[in-house]
Tab-separated table of C-alpha atoms in Angstrom:
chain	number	residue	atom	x	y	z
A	9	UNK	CA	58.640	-139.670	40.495
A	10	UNK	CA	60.927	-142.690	40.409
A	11	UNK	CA	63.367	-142.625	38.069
A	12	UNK	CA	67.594	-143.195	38.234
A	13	UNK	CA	69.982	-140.536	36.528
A	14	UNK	CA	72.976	-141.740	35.172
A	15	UNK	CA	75.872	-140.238	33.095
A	16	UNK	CA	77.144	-141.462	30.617
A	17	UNK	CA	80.061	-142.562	32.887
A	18	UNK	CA	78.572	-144.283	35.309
A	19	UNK	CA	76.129	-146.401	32.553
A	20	UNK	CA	79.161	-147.279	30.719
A	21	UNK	CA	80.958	-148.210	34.070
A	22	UNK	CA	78.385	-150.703	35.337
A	23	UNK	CA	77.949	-152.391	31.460
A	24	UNK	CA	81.733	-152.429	30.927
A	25	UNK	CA	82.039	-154.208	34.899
A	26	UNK	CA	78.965	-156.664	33.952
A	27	UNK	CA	80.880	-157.321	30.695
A	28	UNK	CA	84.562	-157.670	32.675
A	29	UNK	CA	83.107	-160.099	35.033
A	30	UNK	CA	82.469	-162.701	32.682
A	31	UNK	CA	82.050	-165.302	33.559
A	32	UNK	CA	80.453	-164.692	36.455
A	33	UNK	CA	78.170	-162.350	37.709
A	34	UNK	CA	79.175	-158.894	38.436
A	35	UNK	CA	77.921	-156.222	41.266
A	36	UNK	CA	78.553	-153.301	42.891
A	37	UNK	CA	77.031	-150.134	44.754
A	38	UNK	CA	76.140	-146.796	43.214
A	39	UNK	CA	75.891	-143.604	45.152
A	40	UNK	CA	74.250	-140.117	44.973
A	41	UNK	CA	74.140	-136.840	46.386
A	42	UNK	CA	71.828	-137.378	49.511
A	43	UNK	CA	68.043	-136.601	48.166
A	44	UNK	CA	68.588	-136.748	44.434
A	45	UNK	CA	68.164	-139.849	42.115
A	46	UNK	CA	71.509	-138.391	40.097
A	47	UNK	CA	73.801	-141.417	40.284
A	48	UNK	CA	77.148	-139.566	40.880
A	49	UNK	CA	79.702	-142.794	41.845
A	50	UNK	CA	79.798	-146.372	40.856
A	51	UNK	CA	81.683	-148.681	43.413
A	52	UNK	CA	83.051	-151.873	41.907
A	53	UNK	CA	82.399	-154.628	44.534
A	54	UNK	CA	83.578	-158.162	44.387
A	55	UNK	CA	81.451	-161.072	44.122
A	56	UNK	CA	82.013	-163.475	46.919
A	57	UNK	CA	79.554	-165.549	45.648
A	58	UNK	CA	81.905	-165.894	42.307
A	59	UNK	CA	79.155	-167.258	40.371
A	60	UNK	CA	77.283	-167.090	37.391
A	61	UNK	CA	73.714	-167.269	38.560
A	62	UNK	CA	74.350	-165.496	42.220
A	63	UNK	CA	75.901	-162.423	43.833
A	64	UNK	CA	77.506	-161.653	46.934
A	65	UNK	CA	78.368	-157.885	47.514
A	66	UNK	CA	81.988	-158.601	49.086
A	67	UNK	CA	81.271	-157.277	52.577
A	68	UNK	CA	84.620	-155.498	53.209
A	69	UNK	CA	84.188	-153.799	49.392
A	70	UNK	CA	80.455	-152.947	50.810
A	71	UNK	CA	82.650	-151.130	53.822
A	72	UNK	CA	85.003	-149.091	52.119
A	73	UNK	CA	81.871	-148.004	49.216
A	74	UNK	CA	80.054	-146.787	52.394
A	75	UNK	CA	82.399	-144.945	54.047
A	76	UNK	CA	83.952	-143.794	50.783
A	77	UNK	CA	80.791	-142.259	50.040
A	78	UNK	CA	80.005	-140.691	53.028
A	79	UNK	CA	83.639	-139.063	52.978
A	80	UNK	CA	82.513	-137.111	49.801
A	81	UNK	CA	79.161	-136.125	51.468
A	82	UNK	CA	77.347	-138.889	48.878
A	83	UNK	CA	75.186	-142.079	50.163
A	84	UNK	CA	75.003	-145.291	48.546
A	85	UNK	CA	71.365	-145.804	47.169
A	86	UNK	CA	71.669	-148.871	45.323
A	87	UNK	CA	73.404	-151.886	43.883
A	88	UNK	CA	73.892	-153.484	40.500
A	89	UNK	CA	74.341	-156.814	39.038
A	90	UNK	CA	74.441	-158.511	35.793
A	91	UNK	CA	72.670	-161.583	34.946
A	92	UNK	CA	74.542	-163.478	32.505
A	93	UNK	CA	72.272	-165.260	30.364
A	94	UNK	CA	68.870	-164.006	31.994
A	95	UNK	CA	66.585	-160.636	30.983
A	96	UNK	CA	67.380	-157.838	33.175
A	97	UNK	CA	64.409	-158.493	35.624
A	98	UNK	CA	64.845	-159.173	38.933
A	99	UNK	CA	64.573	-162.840	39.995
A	100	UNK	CA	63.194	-164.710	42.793
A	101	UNK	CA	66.075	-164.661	44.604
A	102	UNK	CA	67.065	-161.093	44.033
A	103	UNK	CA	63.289	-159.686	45.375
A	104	UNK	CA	63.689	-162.451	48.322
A	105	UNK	CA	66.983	-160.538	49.442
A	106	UNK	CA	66.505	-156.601	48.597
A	107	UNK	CA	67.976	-155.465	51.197
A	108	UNK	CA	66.335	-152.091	51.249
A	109	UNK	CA	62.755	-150.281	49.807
A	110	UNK	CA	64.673	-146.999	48.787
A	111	UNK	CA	67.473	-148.305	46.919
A	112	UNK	CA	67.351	-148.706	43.343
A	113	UNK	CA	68.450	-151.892	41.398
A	114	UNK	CA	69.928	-152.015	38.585
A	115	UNK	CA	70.491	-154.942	36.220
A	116	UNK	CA	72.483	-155.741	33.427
A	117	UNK	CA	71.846	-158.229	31.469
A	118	UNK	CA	74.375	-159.910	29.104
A	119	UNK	CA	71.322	-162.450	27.326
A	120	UNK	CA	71.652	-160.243	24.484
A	121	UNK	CA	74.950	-159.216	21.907
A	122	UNK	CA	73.879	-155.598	22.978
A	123	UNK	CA	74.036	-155.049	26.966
A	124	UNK	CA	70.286	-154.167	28.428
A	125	UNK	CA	70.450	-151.695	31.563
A	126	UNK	CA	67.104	-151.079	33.494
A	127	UNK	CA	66.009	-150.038	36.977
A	128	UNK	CA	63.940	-151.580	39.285
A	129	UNK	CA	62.283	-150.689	42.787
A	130	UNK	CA	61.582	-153.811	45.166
A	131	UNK	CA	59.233	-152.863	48.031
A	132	UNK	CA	57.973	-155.918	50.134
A	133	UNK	CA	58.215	-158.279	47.292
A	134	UNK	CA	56.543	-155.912	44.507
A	135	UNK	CA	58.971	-154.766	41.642
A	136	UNK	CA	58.279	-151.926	39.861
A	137	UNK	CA	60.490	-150.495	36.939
A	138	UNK	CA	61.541	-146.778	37.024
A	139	UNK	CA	62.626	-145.359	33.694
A	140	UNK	CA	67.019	-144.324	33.545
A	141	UNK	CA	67.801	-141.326	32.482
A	142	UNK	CA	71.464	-140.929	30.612
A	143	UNK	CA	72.781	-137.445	30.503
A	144	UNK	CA	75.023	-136.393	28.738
A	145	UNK	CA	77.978	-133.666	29.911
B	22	UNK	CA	83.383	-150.487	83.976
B	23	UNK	CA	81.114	-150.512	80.849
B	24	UNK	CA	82.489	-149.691	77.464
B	25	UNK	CA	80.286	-147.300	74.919
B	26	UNK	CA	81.111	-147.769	71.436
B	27	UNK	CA	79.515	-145.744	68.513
B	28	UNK	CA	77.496	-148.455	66.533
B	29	UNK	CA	76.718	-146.981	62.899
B	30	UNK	CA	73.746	-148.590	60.848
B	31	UNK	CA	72.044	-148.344	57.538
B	32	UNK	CA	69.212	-146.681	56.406
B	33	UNK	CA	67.308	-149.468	56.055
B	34	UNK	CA	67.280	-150.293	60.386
B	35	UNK	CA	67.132	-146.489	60.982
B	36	UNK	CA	63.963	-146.265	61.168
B	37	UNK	CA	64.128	-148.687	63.977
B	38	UNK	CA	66.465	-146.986	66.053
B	39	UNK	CA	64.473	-142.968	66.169
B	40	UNK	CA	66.042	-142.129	62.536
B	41	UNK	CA	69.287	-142.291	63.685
B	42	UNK	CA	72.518	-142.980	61.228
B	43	UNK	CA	74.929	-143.378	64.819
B	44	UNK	CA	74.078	-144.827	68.019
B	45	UNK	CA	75.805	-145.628	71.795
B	46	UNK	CA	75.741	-148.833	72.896
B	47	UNK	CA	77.358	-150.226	75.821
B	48	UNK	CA	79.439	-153.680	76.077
B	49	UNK	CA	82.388	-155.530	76.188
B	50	UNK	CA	82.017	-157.816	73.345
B	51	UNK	CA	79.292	-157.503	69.834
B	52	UNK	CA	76.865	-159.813	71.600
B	53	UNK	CA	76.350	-157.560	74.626
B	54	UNK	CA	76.002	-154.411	72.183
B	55	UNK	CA	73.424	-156.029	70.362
B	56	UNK	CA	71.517	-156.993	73.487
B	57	UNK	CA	72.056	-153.537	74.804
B	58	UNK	CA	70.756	-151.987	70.891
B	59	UNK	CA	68.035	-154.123	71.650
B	60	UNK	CA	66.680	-152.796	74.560
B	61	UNK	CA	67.164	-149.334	73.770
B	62	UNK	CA	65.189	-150.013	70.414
B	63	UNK	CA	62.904	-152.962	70.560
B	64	UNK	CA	61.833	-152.103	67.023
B	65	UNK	CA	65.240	-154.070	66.136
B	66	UNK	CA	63.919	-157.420	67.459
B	67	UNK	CA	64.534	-159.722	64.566
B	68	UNK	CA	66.514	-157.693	62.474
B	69	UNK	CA	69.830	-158.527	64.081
B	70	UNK	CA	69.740	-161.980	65.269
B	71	UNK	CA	68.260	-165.046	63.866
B	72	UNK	CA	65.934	-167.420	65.264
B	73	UNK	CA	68.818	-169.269	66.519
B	74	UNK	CA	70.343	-166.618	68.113
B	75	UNK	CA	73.517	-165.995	65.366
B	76	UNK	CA	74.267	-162.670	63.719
B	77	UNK	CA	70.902	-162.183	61.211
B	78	UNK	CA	72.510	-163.498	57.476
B	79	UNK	CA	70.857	-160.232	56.158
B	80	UNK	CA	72.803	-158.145	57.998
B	81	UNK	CA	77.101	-157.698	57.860
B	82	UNK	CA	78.772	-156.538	61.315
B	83	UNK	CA	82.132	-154.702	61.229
B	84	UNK	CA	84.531	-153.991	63.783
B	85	UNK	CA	86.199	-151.150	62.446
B	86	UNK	CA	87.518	-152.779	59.418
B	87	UNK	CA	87.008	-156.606	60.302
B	88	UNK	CA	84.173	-158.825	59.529
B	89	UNK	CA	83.163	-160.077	62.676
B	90	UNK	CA	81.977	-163.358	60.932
B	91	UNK	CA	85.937	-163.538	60.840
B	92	UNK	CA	86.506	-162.328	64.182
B	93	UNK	CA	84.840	-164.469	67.067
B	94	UNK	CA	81.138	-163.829	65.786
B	95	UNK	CA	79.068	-162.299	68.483
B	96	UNK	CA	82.332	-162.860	71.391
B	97	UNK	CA	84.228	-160.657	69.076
B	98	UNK	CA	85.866	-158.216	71.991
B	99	UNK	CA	85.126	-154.576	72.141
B	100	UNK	CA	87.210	-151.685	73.311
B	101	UNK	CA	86.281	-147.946	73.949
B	102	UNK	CA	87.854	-146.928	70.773
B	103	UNK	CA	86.458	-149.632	68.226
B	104	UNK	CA	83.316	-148.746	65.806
B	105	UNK	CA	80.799	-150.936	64.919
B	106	UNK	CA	79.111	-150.719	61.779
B	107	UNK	CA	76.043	-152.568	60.352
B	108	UNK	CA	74.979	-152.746	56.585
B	109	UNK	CA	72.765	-154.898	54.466
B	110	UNK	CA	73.993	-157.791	53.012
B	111	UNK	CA	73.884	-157.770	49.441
B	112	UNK	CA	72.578	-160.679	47.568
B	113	UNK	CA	70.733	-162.290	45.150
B	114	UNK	CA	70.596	-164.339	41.869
């Protein structure tokens, strides 16, 4: 089943970077134990785009997420970003350029007073949402 | 005498490449390594070079910790030692 685990630490890490970003949009990478769906790492990125209607991953923060992750046996399976004053859906743009059919992304969207966190799959153009699931420790 | 350099790539162009995370490549510079990933795995044909022949814009290319967009591109120099690693770039809107 398709579905994204987070913690409570790594939600409140990707709302509280969407919400530091301001501005601008805000991304980053998210990694898990290889075979599980249990988000166990958020990775910060830049956004070389520094925009608040696109996102670049900084390349050389892509890098050091990657090999970061593979250093503490995890894989990066995904990558968020917020959308400032959009629904957290993906956009045109955003299905246009997923990168990759197993990763999971995750937006944030600021629209709202209250920040809105959902998950998305984007295989060959078709988005499909898979419910998160916060556990607590 | 021909230079082989480890050339790591995402999961996303493994499949391409026989499932593999790490792969030789012979060259002296990253255009000669991508022709040389090319014809050890057709199946890569179009995924690392545009239409016009540049570095694909969906893909980054590292020499060890350089961009090689900020390097000299696909004359970027290779040596025995250097790894070159390929991800996905990440955009959108």
């Amino acid at each position: 089943m398709l579905v994204l685990r987070l913690t409570d630490a790594t939600y409140t890490d990707m709302v509280a970077h969407a919400l530091d970003g301001l501005p601008n949009e805000a991304c980053g990478l998210i990694a898990a134990i290889p075979g599980t769906d249990k988000i166990d790492r958020v990775y910060r990125c830049g956004n070389a785009a520094a925009s608040s209607r696109l996102y670049e991953v900084d390349p050389l923060d892509h890098l050091k997420a990657d090999r970061d992750a593979e250093g503490r046996g995890l894989e990066i399976v995904g990558v968020y970003h917020s959308h400032t004053h959009t629904d957290a859906y993906p956009s045109p743009t955003d299905v246009k350029q997923a990168p990759d059919p197993s990763w999971h992304y995750v937006l944030v969207s600021l629209k709202d007073p209250e920040p809105v966190l959902r998950s998305y799959r984007i295989v060959d153009g078709a988005i499909t949402e898979e419910p998160v699931e916060l556990e607590r420790r | 005498m021909a230079i082989e350099v480890e050339v790591r790539l995402p999961t996303v162009l493994r499949q391409h490449a026989g499932g593999q995370a790490s792969v030789q490549a012979n060259g002296e510079t990253i255009g000669a390594v991508f022709e040389d990933l090319l014809r050890q795995f057709p199946l890569l044909k179009g995924q690392l070079l545009s239409d016009d022949g540049s570095i694909h814009k969906f893909i980054n290319v590292y020499k060890n910790d350089d961009d090689v967009r900020y390097l000299d591109k696909l004359d970027t120099p290779i040596g025995a030692d250097d790894v070159i690693s390929i991800l996905p770039a990440v955009a959108g809107g």
